[in-house]
Amino acid sequence: MSTFKALVVNKSDNEVEAEIKEIGLSDLPEGDLLIKVAYSSVNFKDALACIKDGNIVQNYPIIPGIDLAGTVVTSESGQFQPGDKIIVTGFGLGVSHFGGFSKYARVPAEWALKLPDGLTMREAMILGTAGLTAALSLFELQQNGIQPEDGPILVTGTSGGVGSIAAGIAAKLGYRVTASTGKPDMHEILLEAGVQQFLSREELLTDAKRALSKQQWAGAIDCVGGRTLSSILPSMRYGGVVAASGLTGGTELAMTVYPFIIRGVRLIGIDSVMVSKEKRAKIWELLASVYKPPMLERLSEEISLEQISERVGLMLKGRSRGRTVVKL
Ligand SMILES: NC(=O)c1ccc[n+]([C@@H]2O[C@H](COP(=O)([O-])OP(=O)(O)OC[C@H]3O[C@@H](n4cnc5c(N)ncnc54)[C@H](OP(=O)(O)O)[C@@H]3O)[C@@H](O)[C@H]2O)c1
């Protein structure tokens, strides 16, 4: 191939513009692995990378795409051979280093994992960073001793990527799942995924200003943050665990310390970007087996490189559903 297509985001005169360009291999950054990208996916962070005040991209121009799955073309690392199917998520991908919205990518071998048995490259990208984050959240609940018999689990933002996958995994593992969503049209698919009960965003915020409220949840997975997270913590059962990963609802956390010092509630931060290679390999193995959510295809829509800009706009308006996988 002499040239190939990529979505390039550039900044000029304080404006940020995304356009499909023909680029060559010499335009790609350095890295041990040249990869023919098969699929990528659209995450909230990619949407932020395409706008002026997203505060995600360090240097322009950038090719966004924090996830990719593809086949190794050339390797300067003993860990990988040409023909290996690999996945890369997080680290600097799509943020400080050209990412997955490109037919070819070059990355450090340290960022790559072999595609686990039990997942196709397309399935791995339906999951992507959202799936890894959802799985890390469930893993932390389990590691901290929250079992299905301890009581119901609350999952928020369940029309989105992290929330819908987390709800699906939790139900598959036997937890009683209550899903909070602002989009009632998602109830049907979430019921199919095993969700048992729903709360609207507003219902969840009713107790937002109380220091402690009725003990409801044994565990919670929150990707919304802000007032949502500060409403959940006072309603955790004694010894409950909350895994917090997101900020679509805000970054402030206004609450008292009472849930922590009266009920022994634990708040655990989830990071999918810099999590160690060993831990991410373990979590991907779980995603390919016992965690693999049943409704991956129904949760996802496939788009082309040309459709990313429109999809990003919907995401920023809070109007996207489930996961968007990009076929390169
Ligand atoms: N910590 C990490 O490593 C990590 C990794 C991945 C993502 N994240 C973060 O997790 C969050 C979710 O990511 P995602 O990929 O699942 O995004 P997404 O697909 O866009 O979903 C976000 C969901 O948040 C809910 N939401 C609640 N209040 C909202 C509001 N005021 N405005 C917009 N949405 C609101 C919506 O669900 P409902 O309508 O159902 O309420 C929406 O679908 C983002 O903040 C993202 O940056 C963090």
XYZ file of N, CA and C in Angstrom, residues 204-311:
324
model
N -32.589 8.377 41.143
C -31.323 8.124 41.821
C -30.837 9.363 42.587
N -31.212 10.535 42.087
C -30.715 11.774 42.690
C -31.592 12.282 43.836
N -32.701 11.596 44.130
C -33.634 12.071 45.154
C -32.952 12.316 46.488
N -32.052 11.394 46.872
C -31.414 11.488 48.191
C -30.073 12.223 48.144
N -29.859 12.963 47.059
C -28.512 13.502 46.821
C -27.943 14.304 47.987
N -28.801 14.966 48.756
C -28.237 15.867 49.784
C -28.136 15.223 51.156
N -28.553 13.961 51.310
C -28.542 13.341 52.647
C -27.173 12.740 52.969
N -26.794 12.823 54.241
C -25.499 12.275 54.655
C -25.537 10.751 54.599
N -26.669 10.176 55.061
C -26.875 8.727 54.997
C -28.340 8.502 54.624
N -28.597 7.503 53.794
C -29.996 7.191 53.488
C -30.203 5.681 53.601
N -31.391 5.229 53.227
C -31.729 3.806 53.377
C -30.632 2.916 52.754
N -30.247 1.858 53.466
C -29.182 0.975 52.966
C -29.745 0.072 51.866
N -29.320 0.298 50.637
C -29.895 -0.466 49.523
C -28.912 -1.395 48.804
N -27.724 -0.869 48.474
C -26.868 -1.588 47.525
C -25.668 -2.248 48.208
N -25.425 -3.514 47.852
C -24.218 -4.195 48.340
C -23.002 -3.725 47.547
N -23.229 -3.419 46.277
C -22.145 -2.947 45.420
C -22.698 -1.977 44.402
N -21.831 -1.137 43.856
C -22.282 -0.223 42.803
C -21.145 -0.001 41.813
N -21.538 0.133 40.532
C -20.568 0.439 39.475
C -21.038 1.734 38.841
N -20.245 2.779 39.024
C -20.672 4.102 38.575
C -19.716 4.674 37.547
N -20.247 5.000 36.354
C -19.414 5.646 35.331
C -19.925 7.059 35.059
N -20.770 7.597 35.955
C -21.365 8.919 35.735
C -20.696 9.991 36.600
N -20.393 9.661 37.856
C -19.710 10.622 38.733
C -20.626 11.744 39.200
N -20.036 12.835 39.690
C -20.789 14.013 40.104
C -21.880 13.694 41.120
N -23.052 14.320 40.949
C -24.152 14.141 41.906
C -24.605 12.690 41.971
N -24.450 11.956 40.872
C -24.855 10.543 40.876
C -24.020 9.770 41.892
N -22.712 9.941 41.821
C -21.841 9.211 42.751
C -22.088 9.657 44.195
N -22.300 10.973 44.391
C -22.518 11.425 45.771
C -23.899 11.016 46.285
N -24.813 10.585 45.418
C -26.102 10.040 45.875
C -25.999 8.548 46.198
N -25.109 7.870 45.489
C -24.993 6.416 45.682
C -24.343 6.094 47.034
N -23.272 6.812 47.360
C -22.478 6.453 48.541
C -23.298 6.415 49.836
N -24.211 7.391 50.076
C -25.009 7.321 51.315
C -26.042 6.193 51.320
N -26.306 5.561 50.162
C -27.321 4.502 50.136
C -26.707 3.102 50.023
N -25.378 3.015 50.271
C -24.740 1.692 50.261
C -25.048 0.954 51.567
N -25.140 -0.356 51.466
C -25.286 -1.177 52.677
C -23.985 -1.150 53.474
N -24.060 -1.622 54.718
C -22.862 -1.685 55.564
C -21.773 -2.497 54.835
N -20.561 -1.939 54.722
C -19.444 -2.650 54.073
C -19.521 -2.687 52.558
N -20.435 -1.898 51.975
C -20.609 -1.914 50.516
C -19.402 -1.360 49.771
N -19.309 -1.735 48.484
C -18.172 -1.320 47.654
C -18.683 -0.613 46.399
N -18.106 0.549 46.108
C -18.461 1.300 44.902
C -17.224 1.388 44.009
N -17.361 0.980 42.755
C -16.273 1.127 41.777
C -16.621 2.315 40.886
N -15.777 3.359 40.921
C -16.084 4.602 40.199
C -15.112 4.794 39.041
N -15.659 5.006 37.825
C -14.775 5.131 36.664
C -15.011 6.369 35.812
N -16.137 7.079 35.962
C -16.438 8.083 34.938
C -16.913 9.420 35.447
N -17.163 10.311 34.486
C -17.461 11.706 34.829
C -18.474 12.339 33.890
N -19.280 11.536 33.194
C -20.247 12.144 32.250
C -21.222 13.067 32.986
N -21.462 12.807 34.270
C -22.394 13.637 35.048
C -21.689 14.706 35.867
N -20.367 14.803 35.781
C -19.642 15.848 36.512
C -18.430 15.299 37.245
N -17.576 16.211 37.681
C -16.325 15.808 38.334
C -16.317 16.089 39.839
N -17.260 16.909 40.302
C -17.286 17.256 41.731
C -17.859 16.105 42.548
N -17.402 15.979 43.797
C -17.972 14.962 44.683
C -18.357 15.647 45.995
N -19.612 16.047 46.118
C -20.075 16.776 47.299
C -20.832 15.817 48.201
N -20.248 15.486 49.346
C -20.861 14.534 50.277
C -20.176 14.632 51.633
N -20.661 13.859 52.596
C -19.996 13.830 53.901
C -19.152 12.552 54.005
N -18.393 12.433 55.094
C -17.581 11.222 55.285
C -18.390 10.096 55.943
N -19.666 10.381 56.337
C -20.428 9.383 57.108
C -20.514 7.985 56.473
N -20.747 7.870 55.143
C -20.817 6.505 54.589
C -19.546 5.697 54.864
N -18.395 6.400 54.894
C -17.122 5.701 55.103
C -16.920 5.338 56.578
N -17.261 6.286 57.484
C -16.889 6.052 58.892
C -18.009 5.426 59.720
N -19.246 5.457 59.204
C -20.345 4.826 59.961
C -20.682 3.459 59.370
N -20.582 3.359 58.027
C -20.987 2.100 57.382
C -19.825 1.338 56.743
N -18.627 1.851 56.874
C -17.466 1.124 56.319
C -17.530 0.964 54.812
N -18.168 1.918 54.140
C -18.280 1.846 52.673
C -16.900 2.078 52.047
N -16.612 1.343 50.975
C -15.324 1.499 50.290
C -15.537 2.049 48.878
N -14.781 3.082 48.540
C -14.854 3.704 47.209
C -13.569 3.362 46.469
N -13.709 2.669 45.338
C -12.522 2.196 44.617
C -12.459 2.863 43.239
N -11.338 3.487 42.936
C -11.153 4.132 41.638
C -10.742 3.105 40.591
N -11.315 3.249 39.393
C -11.010 2.319 38.298
C -10.273 3.069 37.198
N -9.095 2.575 36.824
C -8.347 3.173 35.709
C -8.003 2.092 34.692
N -8.449 2.302 33.465
C -8.171 1.314 32.414
C -6.965 1.715 31.565
N -6.457 2.942 31.760
C -5.446 3.474 30.831
C -4.047 2.956 31.160
N -3.672 3.059 32.451
C -2.316 2.698 32.845
C -2.270 1.391 33.643
N -3.393 0.700 33.754
C -3.404 -0.560 34.511
C -2.317 -1.501 33.950
N -1.669 -2.252 34.840
C -0.499 -3.040 34.412
C -0.860 -4.058 33.332
N 0.154 -4.419 32.556
C -0.065 -5.373 31.467
C -0.547 -6.723 32.020
N 0.000 -7.118 33.165
C -0.384 -8.411 33.766
C -1.869 -8.395 34.126
N -2.299 -7.300 34.767
C -3.695 -7.243 35.201
C -4.621 -7.143 33.988
N -4.229 -6.319 32.988
C -5.134 -6.201 31.837
C -5.227 -7.522 31.073
N -4.119 -8.288 31.008
C -4.175 -9.590 30.331
C -5.153 -10.517 31.065
N -5.106 -10.467 32.392
C -5.996 -11.309 33.204
C -7.467 -10.913 32.977
N -7.707 -9.595 32.938
C -9.081 -9.113 32.761
C -9.598 -9.462 31.358
N -8.727 -9.354 30.338
C -9.160 -9.735 28.980
C -9.459 -11.224 28.902
N -8.694 -12.047 29.633
C -9.001 -13.491 29.659
C -10.396 -13.716 30.252
N -10.726 -12.964 31.311
C -12.063 -13.076 31.913
C -13.134 -12.620 30.922
N -12.835 -11.507 30.196
C -13.817 -11.001 29.223
C -14.065 -12.000 28.092
N -13.053 -12.827 27.825
C -13.195 -13.819 26.757
C -13.870 -15.090 27.252
N -14.095 -15.180 28.571
C -14.655 -16.434 29.110
C -15.803 -16.127 30.076
N -15.565 -16.229 31.382
C -16.676 -16.136 32.352
C -17.365 -14.775 32.380
N -16.657 -13.722 32.025
C -17.281 -12.381 32.029
C -17.978 -12.061 30.702
N -17.725 -12.837 29.653
C -18.180 -12.419 28.300
C -19.680 -12.138 28.296
N -20.089 -10.873 28.087
C -21.518 -10.565 28.173
C -22.276 -11.197 27.005
N -23.515 -11.624 27.233
C -24.241 -12.379 26.225
C -24.731 -11.545 25.044
N -24.916 -10.239 25.221
C -25.645 -9.464 24.201
C -24.746 -8.529 23.411
N -23.490 -8.953 23.161
C -22.538 -8.042 22.533
C -23.027 -7.490 21.188
N -23.541 -8.396 20.330
C -23.961 -7.931 19.001
C -25.115 -6.945 19.103
N -26.099 -7.247 19.966
C -27.272 -6.369 20.093
C -26.898 -5.011 20.671
N -25.843 -4.994 21.421
C -25.413 -3.746 22.072
C -24.661 -2.819 21.144
N -24.294 -3.316 19.954
C -23.324 -2.562 19.166
C -23.822 -2.219 17.779
N -23.229 -1.182 17.225
C -23.494 -0.811 15.843
C -22.144 -0.641 15.166
N -22.063 -1.111 13.900
C -20.793 -0.992 13.182
C -20.841 0.209 12.240
N -19.790 1.032 12.265
C -19.732 2.179 11.357
C -18.383 2.185 10.631
N -18.279 3.089 9.633
C -17.027 3.225 8.891
C -16.256 4.447 9.425
N -15.023 4.585 8.950
C -14.189 5.736 9.324
C -14.919 7.050 9.026
N -15.633 7.074 7.885
C -16.316 8.297 7.448
C -17.453 8.695 8.387
N -17.979 7.744 9.179
C -19.149 8.046 10.032
C -18.769 8.436 11.469
N -17.455 8.450 11.751
C -17.043 8.688 13.147
C -17.435 10.091 13.634
N -17.228 11.112 12.803
C -17.476 12.492 13.259
C -18.929 12.667 13.693
N -19.850 12.090 12.917
C -21.272 12.211 13.265
C -21.556 11.493 14.594
N -20.955 10.311 14.767
C -21.183 9.507 15.966
C -20.650 10.211 17.228
